Coordinates of C-alpha atoms and ligand atoms in Angstrom, one line a residue:
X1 CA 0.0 0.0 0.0
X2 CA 2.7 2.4 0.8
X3 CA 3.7 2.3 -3.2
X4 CA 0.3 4.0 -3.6
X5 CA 0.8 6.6 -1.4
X6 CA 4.0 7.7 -3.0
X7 CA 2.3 8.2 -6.4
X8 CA 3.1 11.3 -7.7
X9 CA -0.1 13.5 -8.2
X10 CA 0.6 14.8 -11.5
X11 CA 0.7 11.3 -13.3
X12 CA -2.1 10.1 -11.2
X13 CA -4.4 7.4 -13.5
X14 CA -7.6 8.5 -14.4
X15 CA -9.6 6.0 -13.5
X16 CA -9.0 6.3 -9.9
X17 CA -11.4 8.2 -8.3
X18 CA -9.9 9.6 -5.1
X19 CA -6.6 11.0 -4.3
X20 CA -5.0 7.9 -3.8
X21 CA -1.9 9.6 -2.0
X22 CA -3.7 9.4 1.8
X23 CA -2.2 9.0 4.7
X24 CA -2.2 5.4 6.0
X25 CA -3.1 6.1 10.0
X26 CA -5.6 8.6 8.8
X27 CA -7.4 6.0 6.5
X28 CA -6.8 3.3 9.5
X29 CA -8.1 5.9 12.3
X30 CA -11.6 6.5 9.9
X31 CA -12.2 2.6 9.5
X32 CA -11.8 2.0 13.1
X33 CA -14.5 5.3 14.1
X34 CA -15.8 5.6 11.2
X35 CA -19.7 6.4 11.6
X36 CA -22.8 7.2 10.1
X37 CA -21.5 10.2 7.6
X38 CA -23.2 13.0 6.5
X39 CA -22.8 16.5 5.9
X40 CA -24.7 19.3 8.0
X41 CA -24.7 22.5 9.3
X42 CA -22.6 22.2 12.7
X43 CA -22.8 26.2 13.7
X44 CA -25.9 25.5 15.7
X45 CA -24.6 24.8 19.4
X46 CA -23.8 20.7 20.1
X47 CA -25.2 18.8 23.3
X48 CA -23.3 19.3 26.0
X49 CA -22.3 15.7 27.2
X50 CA -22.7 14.8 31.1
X51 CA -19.4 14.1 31.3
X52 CA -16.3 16.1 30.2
X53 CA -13.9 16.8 28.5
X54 CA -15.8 18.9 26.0
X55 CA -15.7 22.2 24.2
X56 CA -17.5 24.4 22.1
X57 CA -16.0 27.6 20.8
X58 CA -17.3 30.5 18.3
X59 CA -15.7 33.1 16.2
X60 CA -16.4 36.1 14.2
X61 CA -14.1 38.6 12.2
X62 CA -14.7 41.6 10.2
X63 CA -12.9 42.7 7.6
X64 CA -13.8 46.7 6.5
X65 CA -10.9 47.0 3.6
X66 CA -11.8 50.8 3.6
X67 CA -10.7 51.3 6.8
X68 CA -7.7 48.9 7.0
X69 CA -9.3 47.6 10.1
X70 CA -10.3 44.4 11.3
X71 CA -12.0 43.4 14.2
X72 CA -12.9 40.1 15.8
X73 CA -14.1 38.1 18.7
X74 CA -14.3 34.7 20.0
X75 CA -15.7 32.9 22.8
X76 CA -16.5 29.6 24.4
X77 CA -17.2 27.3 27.1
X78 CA -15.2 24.2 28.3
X79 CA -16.6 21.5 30.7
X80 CA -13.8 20.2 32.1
X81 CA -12.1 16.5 32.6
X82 CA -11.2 17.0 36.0
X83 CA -14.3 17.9 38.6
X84 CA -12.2 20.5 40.9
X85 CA -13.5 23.7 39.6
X86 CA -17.4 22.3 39.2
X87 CA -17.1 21.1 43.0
X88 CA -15.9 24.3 44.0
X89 CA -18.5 25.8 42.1
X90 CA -21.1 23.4 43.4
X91 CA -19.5 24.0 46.7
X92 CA -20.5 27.7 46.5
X93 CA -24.3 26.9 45.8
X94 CA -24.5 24.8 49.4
X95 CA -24.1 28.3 50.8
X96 CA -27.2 30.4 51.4
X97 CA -26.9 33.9 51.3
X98 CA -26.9 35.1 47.9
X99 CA -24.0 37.4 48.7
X100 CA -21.9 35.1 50.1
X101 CA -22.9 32.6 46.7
X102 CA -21.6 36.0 44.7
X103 CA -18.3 35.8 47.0
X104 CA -17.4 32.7 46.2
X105 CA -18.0 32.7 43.0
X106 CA -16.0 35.7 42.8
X107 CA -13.1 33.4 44.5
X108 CA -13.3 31.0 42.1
X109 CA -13.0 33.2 38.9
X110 CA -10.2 34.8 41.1
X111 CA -8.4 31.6 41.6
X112 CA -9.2 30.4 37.8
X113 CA -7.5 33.6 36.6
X114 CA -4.7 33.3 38.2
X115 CA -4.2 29.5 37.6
X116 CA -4.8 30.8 33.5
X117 CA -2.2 33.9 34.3
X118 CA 0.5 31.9 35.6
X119 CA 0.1 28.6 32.8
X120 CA -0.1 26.6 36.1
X121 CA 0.6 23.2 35.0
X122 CA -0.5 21.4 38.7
X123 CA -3.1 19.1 37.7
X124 CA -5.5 20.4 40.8
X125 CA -5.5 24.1 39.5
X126 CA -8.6 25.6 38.3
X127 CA -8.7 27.5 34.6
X128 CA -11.5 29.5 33.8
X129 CA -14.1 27.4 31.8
X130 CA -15.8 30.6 30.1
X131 CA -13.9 33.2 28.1
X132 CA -14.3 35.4 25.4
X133 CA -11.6 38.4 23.7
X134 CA -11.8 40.5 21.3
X135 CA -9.1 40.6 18.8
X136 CA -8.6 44.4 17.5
X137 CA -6.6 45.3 14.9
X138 CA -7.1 48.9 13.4
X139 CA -4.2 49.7 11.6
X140 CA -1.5 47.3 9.5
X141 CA 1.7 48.4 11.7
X142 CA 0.2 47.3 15.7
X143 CA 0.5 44.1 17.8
X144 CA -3.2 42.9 17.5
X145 CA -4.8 43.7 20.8
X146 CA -7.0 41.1 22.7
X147 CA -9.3 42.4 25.1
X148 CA -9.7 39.7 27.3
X149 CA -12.6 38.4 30.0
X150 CA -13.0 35.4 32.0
X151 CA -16.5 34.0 33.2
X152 CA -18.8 31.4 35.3
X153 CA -20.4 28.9 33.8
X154 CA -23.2 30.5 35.1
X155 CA -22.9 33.4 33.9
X156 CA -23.8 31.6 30.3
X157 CA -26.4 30.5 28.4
X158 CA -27.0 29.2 25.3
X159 CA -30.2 28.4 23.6
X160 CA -31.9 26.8 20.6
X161 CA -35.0 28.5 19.5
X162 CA -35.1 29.7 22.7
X163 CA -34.5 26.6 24.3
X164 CA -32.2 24.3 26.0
X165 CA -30.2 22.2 23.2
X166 CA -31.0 18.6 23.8
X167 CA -30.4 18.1 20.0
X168 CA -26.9 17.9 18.1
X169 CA -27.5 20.2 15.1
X170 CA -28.7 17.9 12.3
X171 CA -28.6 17.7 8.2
X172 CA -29.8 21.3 6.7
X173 CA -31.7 22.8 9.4
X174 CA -30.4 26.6 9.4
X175 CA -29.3 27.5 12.4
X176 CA -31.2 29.5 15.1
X177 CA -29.3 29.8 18.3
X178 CA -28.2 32.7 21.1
X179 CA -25.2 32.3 23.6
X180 CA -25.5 34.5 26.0
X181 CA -22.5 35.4 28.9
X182 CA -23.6 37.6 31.7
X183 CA -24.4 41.7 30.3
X184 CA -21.0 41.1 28.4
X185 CA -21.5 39.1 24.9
X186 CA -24.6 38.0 23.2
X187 CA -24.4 36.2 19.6
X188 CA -28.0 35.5 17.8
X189 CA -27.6 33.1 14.6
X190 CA -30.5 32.7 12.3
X191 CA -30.2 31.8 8.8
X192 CA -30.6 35.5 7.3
X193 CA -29.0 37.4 10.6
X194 CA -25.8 37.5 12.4
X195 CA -26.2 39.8 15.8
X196 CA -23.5 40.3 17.9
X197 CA -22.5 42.4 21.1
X198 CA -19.3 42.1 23.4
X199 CA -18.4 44.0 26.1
X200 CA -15.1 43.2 27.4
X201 CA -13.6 45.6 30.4
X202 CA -14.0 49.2 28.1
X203 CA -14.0 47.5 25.1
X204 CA -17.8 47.5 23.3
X205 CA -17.7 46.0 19.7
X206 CA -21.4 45.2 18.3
X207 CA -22.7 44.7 14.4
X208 CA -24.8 43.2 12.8
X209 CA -24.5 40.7 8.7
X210 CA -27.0 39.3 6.5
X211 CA -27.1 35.5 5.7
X212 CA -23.9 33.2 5.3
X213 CA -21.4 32.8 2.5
X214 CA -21.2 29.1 2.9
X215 CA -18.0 26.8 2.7
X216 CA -20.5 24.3 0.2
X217 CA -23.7 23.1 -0.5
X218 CA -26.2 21.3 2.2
X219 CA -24.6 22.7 5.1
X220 CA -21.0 21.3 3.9
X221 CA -18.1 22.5 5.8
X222 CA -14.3 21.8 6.0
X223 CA -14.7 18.5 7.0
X224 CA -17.1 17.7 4.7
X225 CA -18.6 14.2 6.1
X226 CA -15.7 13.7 8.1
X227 CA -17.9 15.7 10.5
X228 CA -19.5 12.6 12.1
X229 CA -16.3 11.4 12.9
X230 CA -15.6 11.2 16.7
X231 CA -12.2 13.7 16.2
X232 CA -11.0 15.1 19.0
X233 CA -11.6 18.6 17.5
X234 CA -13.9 19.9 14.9
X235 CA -14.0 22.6 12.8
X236 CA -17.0 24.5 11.2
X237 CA -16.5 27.4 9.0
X238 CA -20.2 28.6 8.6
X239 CA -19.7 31.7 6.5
X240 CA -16.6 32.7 4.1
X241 CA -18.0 36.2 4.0
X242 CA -21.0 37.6 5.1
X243 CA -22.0 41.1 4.4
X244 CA -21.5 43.5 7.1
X245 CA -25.0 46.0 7.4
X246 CA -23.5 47.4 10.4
X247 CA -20.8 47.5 13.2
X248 CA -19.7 49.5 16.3
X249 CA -16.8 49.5 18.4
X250 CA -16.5 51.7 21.7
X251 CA -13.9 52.7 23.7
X252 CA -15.0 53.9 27.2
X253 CA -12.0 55.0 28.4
X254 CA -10.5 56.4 25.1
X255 CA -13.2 57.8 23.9
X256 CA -12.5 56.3 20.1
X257 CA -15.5 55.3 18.3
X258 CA -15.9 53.3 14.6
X259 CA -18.7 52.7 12.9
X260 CA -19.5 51.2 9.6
X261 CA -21.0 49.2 7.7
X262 CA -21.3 47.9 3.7
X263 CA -22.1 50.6 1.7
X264 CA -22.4 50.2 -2.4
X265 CA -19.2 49.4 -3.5
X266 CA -17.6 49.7 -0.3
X267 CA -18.3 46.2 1.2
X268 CA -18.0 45.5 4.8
X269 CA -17.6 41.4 5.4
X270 CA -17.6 38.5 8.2
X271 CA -15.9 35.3 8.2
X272 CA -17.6 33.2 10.8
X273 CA -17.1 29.3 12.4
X274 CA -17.0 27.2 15.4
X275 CA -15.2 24.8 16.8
X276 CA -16.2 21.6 19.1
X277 CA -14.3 19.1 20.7
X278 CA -12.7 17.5 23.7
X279 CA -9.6 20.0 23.3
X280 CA -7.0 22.2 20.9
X281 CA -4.2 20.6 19.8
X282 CA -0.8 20.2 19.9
X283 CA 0.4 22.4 17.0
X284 CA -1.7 24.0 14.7
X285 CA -1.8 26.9 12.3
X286 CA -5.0 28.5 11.0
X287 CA -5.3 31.3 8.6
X288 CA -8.7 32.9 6.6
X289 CA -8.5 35.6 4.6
X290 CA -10.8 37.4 1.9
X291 CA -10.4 39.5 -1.2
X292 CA -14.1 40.9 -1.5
X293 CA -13.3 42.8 -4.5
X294 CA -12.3 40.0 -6.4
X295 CA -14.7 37.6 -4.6
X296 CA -11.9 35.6 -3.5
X297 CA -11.6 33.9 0.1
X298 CA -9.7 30.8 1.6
X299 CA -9.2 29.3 4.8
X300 CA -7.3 26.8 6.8
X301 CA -6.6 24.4 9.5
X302 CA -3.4 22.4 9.4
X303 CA -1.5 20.8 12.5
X304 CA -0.7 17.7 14.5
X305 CA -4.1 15.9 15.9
X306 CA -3.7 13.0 18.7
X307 CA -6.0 10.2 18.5
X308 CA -6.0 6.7 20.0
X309 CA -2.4 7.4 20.9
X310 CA -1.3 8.4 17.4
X311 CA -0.2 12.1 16.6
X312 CA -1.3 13.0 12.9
X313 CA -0.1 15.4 10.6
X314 CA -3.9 16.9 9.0
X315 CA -5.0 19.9 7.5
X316 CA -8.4 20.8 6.3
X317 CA -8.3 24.0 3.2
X318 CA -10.3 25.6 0.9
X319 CA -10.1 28.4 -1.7
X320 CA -12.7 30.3 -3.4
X321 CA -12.9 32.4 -6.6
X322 CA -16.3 33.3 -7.5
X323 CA -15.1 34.9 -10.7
X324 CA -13.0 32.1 -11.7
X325 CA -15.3 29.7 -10.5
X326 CA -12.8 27.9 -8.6
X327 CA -13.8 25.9 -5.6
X328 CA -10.8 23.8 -4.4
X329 CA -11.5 21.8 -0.9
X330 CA -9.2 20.0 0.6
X331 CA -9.6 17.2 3.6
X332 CA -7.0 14.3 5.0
X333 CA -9.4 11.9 2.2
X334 CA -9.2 12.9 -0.6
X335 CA -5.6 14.8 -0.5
X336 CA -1.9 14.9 0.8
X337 CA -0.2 18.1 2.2
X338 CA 2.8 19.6 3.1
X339 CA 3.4 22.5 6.1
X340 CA 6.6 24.5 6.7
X341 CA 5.6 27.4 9.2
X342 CA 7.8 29.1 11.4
X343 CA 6.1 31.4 14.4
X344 CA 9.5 33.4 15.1
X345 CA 9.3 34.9 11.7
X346 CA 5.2 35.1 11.1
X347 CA 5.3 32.4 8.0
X348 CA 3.6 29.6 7.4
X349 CA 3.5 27.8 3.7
X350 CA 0.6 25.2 3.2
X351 CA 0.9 23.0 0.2
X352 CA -2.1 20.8 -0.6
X353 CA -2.9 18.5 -3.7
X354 CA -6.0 16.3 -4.6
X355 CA -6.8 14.8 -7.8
X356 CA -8.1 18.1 -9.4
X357 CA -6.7 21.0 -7.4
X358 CA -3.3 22.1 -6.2
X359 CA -3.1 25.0 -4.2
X360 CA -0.2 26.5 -2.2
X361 CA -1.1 29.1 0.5
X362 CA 1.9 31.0 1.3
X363 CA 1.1 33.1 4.7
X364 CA 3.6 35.7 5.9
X365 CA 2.5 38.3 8.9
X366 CA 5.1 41.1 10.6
X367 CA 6.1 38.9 14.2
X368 CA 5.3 42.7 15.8
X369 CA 1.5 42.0 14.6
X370 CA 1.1 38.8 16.6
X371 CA -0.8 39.2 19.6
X372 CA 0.2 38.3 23.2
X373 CA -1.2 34.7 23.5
X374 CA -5.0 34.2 23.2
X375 CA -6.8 31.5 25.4
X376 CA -7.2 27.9 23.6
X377 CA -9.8 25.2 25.0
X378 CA -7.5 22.1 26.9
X379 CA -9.3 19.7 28.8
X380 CA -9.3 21.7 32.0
X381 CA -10.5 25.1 30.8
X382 CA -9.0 27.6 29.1
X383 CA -5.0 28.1 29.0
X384 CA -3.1 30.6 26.6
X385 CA -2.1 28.8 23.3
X386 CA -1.8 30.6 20.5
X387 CA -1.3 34.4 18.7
X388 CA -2.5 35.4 15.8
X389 CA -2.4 38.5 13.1
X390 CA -5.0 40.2 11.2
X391 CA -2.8 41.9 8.8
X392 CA -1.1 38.5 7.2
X393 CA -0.5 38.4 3.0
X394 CA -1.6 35.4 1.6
X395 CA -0.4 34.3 -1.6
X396 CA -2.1 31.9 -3.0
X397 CA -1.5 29.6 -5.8
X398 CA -3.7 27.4 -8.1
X399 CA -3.5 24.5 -10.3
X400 CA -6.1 22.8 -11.4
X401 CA -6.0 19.3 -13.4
X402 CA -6.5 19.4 -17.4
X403 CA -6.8 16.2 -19.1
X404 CA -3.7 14.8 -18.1
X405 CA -1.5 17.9 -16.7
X406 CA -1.7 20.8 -13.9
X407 CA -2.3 23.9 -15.1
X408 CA -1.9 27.2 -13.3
X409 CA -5.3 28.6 -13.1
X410 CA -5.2 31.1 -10.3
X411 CA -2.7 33.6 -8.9
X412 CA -3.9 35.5 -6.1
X413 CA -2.6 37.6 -3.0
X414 CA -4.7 38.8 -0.3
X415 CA -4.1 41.5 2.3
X416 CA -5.6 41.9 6.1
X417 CA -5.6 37.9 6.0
X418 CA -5.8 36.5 9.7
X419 CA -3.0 33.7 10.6
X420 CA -2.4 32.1 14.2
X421 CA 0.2 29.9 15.2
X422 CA -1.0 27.7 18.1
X423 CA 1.0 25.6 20.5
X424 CA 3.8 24.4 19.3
X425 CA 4.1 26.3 16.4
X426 CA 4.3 29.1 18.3
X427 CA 7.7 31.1 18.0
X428 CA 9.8 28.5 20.6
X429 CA 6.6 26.5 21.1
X430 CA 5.5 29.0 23.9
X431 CA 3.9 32.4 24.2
X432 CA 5.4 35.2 24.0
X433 CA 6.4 37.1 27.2
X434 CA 3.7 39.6 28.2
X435 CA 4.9 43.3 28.9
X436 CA 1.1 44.1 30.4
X437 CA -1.6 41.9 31.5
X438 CA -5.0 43.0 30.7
X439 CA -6.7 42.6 34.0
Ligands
NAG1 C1 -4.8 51.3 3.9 O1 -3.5 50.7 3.7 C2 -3.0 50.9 2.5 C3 -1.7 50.1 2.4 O2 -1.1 50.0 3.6 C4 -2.8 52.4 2.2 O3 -2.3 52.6 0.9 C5 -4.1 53.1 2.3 O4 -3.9 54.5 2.2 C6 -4.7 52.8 3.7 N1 -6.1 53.4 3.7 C7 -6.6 54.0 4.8 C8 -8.0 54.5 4.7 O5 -5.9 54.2 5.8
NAG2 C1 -3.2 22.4 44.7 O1 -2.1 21.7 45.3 C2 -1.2 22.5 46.0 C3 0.0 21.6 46.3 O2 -0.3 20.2 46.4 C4 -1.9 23.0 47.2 O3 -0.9 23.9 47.9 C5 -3.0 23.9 46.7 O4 -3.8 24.4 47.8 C6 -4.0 23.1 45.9 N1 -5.0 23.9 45.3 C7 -6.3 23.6 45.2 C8 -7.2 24.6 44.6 O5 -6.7 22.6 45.6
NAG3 C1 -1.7 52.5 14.5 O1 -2.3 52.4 15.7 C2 -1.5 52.8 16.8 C3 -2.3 52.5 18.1 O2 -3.7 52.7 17.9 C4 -1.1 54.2 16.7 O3 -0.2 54.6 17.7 C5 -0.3 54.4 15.4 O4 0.0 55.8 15.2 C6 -1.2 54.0 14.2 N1 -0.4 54.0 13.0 C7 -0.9 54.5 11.8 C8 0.0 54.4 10.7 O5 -2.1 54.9 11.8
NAG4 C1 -34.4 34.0 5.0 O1 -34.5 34.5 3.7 C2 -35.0 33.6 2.7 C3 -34.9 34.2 1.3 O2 -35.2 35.5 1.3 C4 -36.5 33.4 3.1 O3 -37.1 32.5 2.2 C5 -36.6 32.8 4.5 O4 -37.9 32.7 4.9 C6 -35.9 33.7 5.5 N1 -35.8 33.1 6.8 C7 -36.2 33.7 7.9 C8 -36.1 32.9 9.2 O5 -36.6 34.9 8.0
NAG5 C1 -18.7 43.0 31.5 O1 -19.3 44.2 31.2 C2 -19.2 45.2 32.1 C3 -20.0 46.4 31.7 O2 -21.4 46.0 31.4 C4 -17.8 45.6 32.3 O3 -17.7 46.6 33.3 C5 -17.0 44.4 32.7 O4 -15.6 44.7 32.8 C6 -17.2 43.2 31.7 N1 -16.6 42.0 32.2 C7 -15.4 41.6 31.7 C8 -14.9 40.3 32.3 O5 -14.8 42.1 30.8
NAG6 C1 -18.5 26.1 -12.2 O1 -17.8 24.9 -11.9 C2 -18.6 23.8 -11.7 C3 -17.7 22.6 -11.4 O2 -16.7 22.9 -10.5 C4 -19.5 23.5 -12.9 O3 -20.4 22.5 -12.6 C5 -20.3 24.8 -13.2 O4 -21.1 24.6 -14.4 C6 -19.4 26.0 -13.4 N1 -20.2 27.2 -13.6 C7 -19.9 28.1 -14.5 C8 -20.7 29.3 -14.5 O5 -19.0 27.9 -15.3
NAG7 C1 13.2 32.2 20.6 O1 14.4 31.6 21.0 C2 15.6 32.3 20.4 C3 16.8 31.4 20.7 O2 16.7 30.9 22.0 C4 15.7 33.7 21.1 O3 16.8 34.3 20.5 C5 14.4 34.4 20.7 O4 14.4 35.7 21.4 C6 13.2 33.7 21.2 N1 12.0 34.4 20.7 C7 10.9 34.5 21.4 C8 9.8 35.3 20.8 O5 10.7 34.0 22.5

């Protein structure tokens, strides 16, 4: 079998009908979990399990090319493998007096913050299982600033027409969903609407898109029907580019205020999608970016995954050219990859083939862009894992199969793309040393 896999992909016979250059554990991991495969529309909220660990994050980012400014969030909740911070919670509900409930709640976000702001490593430490930042970035020269705020579970809700979710989402229902932390964020998702508002320390950024760009057809997203698959971390990107109507981002203590919005001509766009899980992984990078103009947008995910033991180099891609009409998606089926990235100098250089589609993606971001380290879900709450840009240039590169041969098809570069380095592929595997902390 390993013959096979060597096969180079530009002589590739044509009566095969899959990339037959996959990687063996991958192919062996899918028969040994694989189940019941289909292809839906995850962004809808999943069913929280009774047991941990388990995660469920999303994330929004606005690009207004007018402005040179780009402006994000993300949030999510972990429940956690080890019971210590529910018991201390639970421990704080025996009391009776609401006040002295709010106290010790108080201690435990207390203690989970500093367990996250000192990367305690003790296996009885507490990290915070709610968390949201917002990632800022309004001009192309600045470290992206994160805005960050910790949270009780209690403090969230989220809901399924209007409801507690006892139902993963399924095929091609759209999605209708709220999360809701405490005053500080609230996301509404319907299949025309995108509403957003999050309030983090000073920090107010709000807005508002119309309906979804999707990844593909019925719901499809990255993982195509790899979705079903009991992964340790999933990946839904629900819209490539969503029009903006409007936005809003507040300073209290500054006193700066942006608005905006899509105006004819002048588009105003969202990339949106979640992720679900029992935790991040070792090393990833992940990168989106969008050329509205020329109706051109990509994303990706590529990075070592653990399962049953095994560490697994995977990567799941796209790119989009609505003009060209040029739809290349890439999963660990039906292609083979390459990744060199390096976090000290802000470049990462994806190569991907199938049968019909090479593409490279060749990321580059200024090291004085990346953020301090943003929070990543592990299977004790939230720890810092990875940085990321918002002013990355993506070049990316197209071939697509003719007859026999590859021909170049697309050549395309892309400003104000986003790019994170997680984990290991951080610069020296570890974050950056913080001149501030930001509460
Ligand atoms: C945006 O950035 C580009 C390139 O850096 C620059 O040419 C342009 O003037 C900037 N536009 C605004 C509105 O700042
Ligand atoms: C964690 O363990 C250390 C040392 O064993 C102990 O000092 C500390 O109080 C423990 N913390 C919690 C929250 O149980
Ligand atoms: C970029 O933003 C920073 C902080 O907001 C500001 O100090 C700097 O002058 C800005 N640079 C440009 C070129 O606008
Ligand atoms: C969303 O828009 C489509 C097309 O305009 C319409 O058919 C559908 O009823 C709308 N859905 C909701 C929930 O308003
Ligand atoms: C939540 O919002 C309030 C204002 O409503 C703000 O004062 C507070 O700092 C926010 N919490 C966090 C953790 O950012
Ligand atoms: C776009 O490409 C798809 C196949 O990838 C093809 O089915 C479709 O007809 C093409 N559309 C146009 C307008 O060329
Ligand atoms: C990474 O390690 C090198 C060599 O030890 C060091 O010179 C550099 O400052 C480190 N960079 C960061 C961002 O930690």
């Amino acid at each position: 079998m390993g013959k096979l896999f060597q096969q180079s992909m530009d002589n590739l016979p044509g009566v095969l009908v899959m990339c037959s250059s996959v990687k063996f554990s991958f192919i062996a991991l899918l028969m040994i979990t694989m189940i019941n495969p289909c292809i839906c529309n995850q962004m809808d909220p999943h069913v929280y399990p009774n047991r941990g660990p388990f995660f469920e994050g999303w994330y929004l980012r606005i690009i207004d090319p007018g402005e040179n400014l780009s402006l994000g969030f993300l949030f999510g909740l972990v429940l956690p493998i080890e019971q210590h911070s529910q018991q201390y919670q639970k421990h704080c509900h025996k009391l009776v007096n609401q006040l002295e409930i709010k106290r010790c709640l108080n201690e435990v976000l207390q203690m989970q913050k500093h367990a996250y702001d000192s990367n305690l490593k003790a296996h009885n430490s507490s990290f915070p299982l709610v968390y949201t930042s917002l990632l800022l970035s309004f001009n192309s020269t600045t470290k992206l600033d994160t805005p960050t705020g910790f949270f009780n579970p209690d403090d969230c809700s989220v809901t399924k027409d209007g409801r507690p979710v006892t139902k993963n989402p399924d095929d091609l229902t759209p999605p209708n969903f709220e999360a809701v932390i405490s005053q500080n964020l609230s996301f509404a998702v319907t299949e025309n609407k995108t509403m957003f508002s999050v309030t983090v320390g000073n920090h107010i950024f709000k807005g508002f898109t119309f309906a979804p760009v999707p990844w593909g057809p019925g719901g499809e997203g990255p993982e195509s029907w790899l979705e079903k698959m009991p992964l340790p971390i999933h990946w839904f990107v629900y819209s490539l580019h969503s029009t903006v109507r409007y936005y809003e981002y507040v300073n209290l203590e500054s006193g700066k205020i942006i608005r905006g919005g899509s105006k004819p001509g002048a588009p105003v766009i969202a990339h949106m999608e979640k992720n679900w899980g029992k935790s991040f992984p070792k090393a990833w990078v992940w990168a989106e970016g969008v050329d509205i103009a020329a109706n051109v947008a990509f994303s990706f995910s590529s990075g070592v995954i653990t399962e049953l033991g095994m560490d697994i180099d995977a990567q799941l891609s796209g790119y989009r050219n609505g003009k060209k009409n040029i739809s290349c998606s890439f999963n660990p089926v039906n292609s083979v990859h390459t990744l060199v990235q390096d976090g000290c100098s802000g470049t990462a250089v994806l190569t991907v083939k199938c049968l019909d589609c090479a593409v490279t993606f060749d990321l580059s971001a200024p090291p004085d862009t990346l953020s301090y380290c943003l929070a990543t879900p592990q299977v004790v709450g939230f720890k810092k894992g990875c940085v990321e840009s918002y002013v990355a240039t993506a070049r990316v590169t197209v071939h697509q199969r003719r007859g026999v041969s590859m021909v170049l098809t697309d050549s395309h570069t892309i400003n104000q793309a986003a790019l994170e380095f997680g984990e290991k592929y951080m610069c020296n595997g570890s974050c950056p040393p913080e001149v501030y902390v930001y509460w």
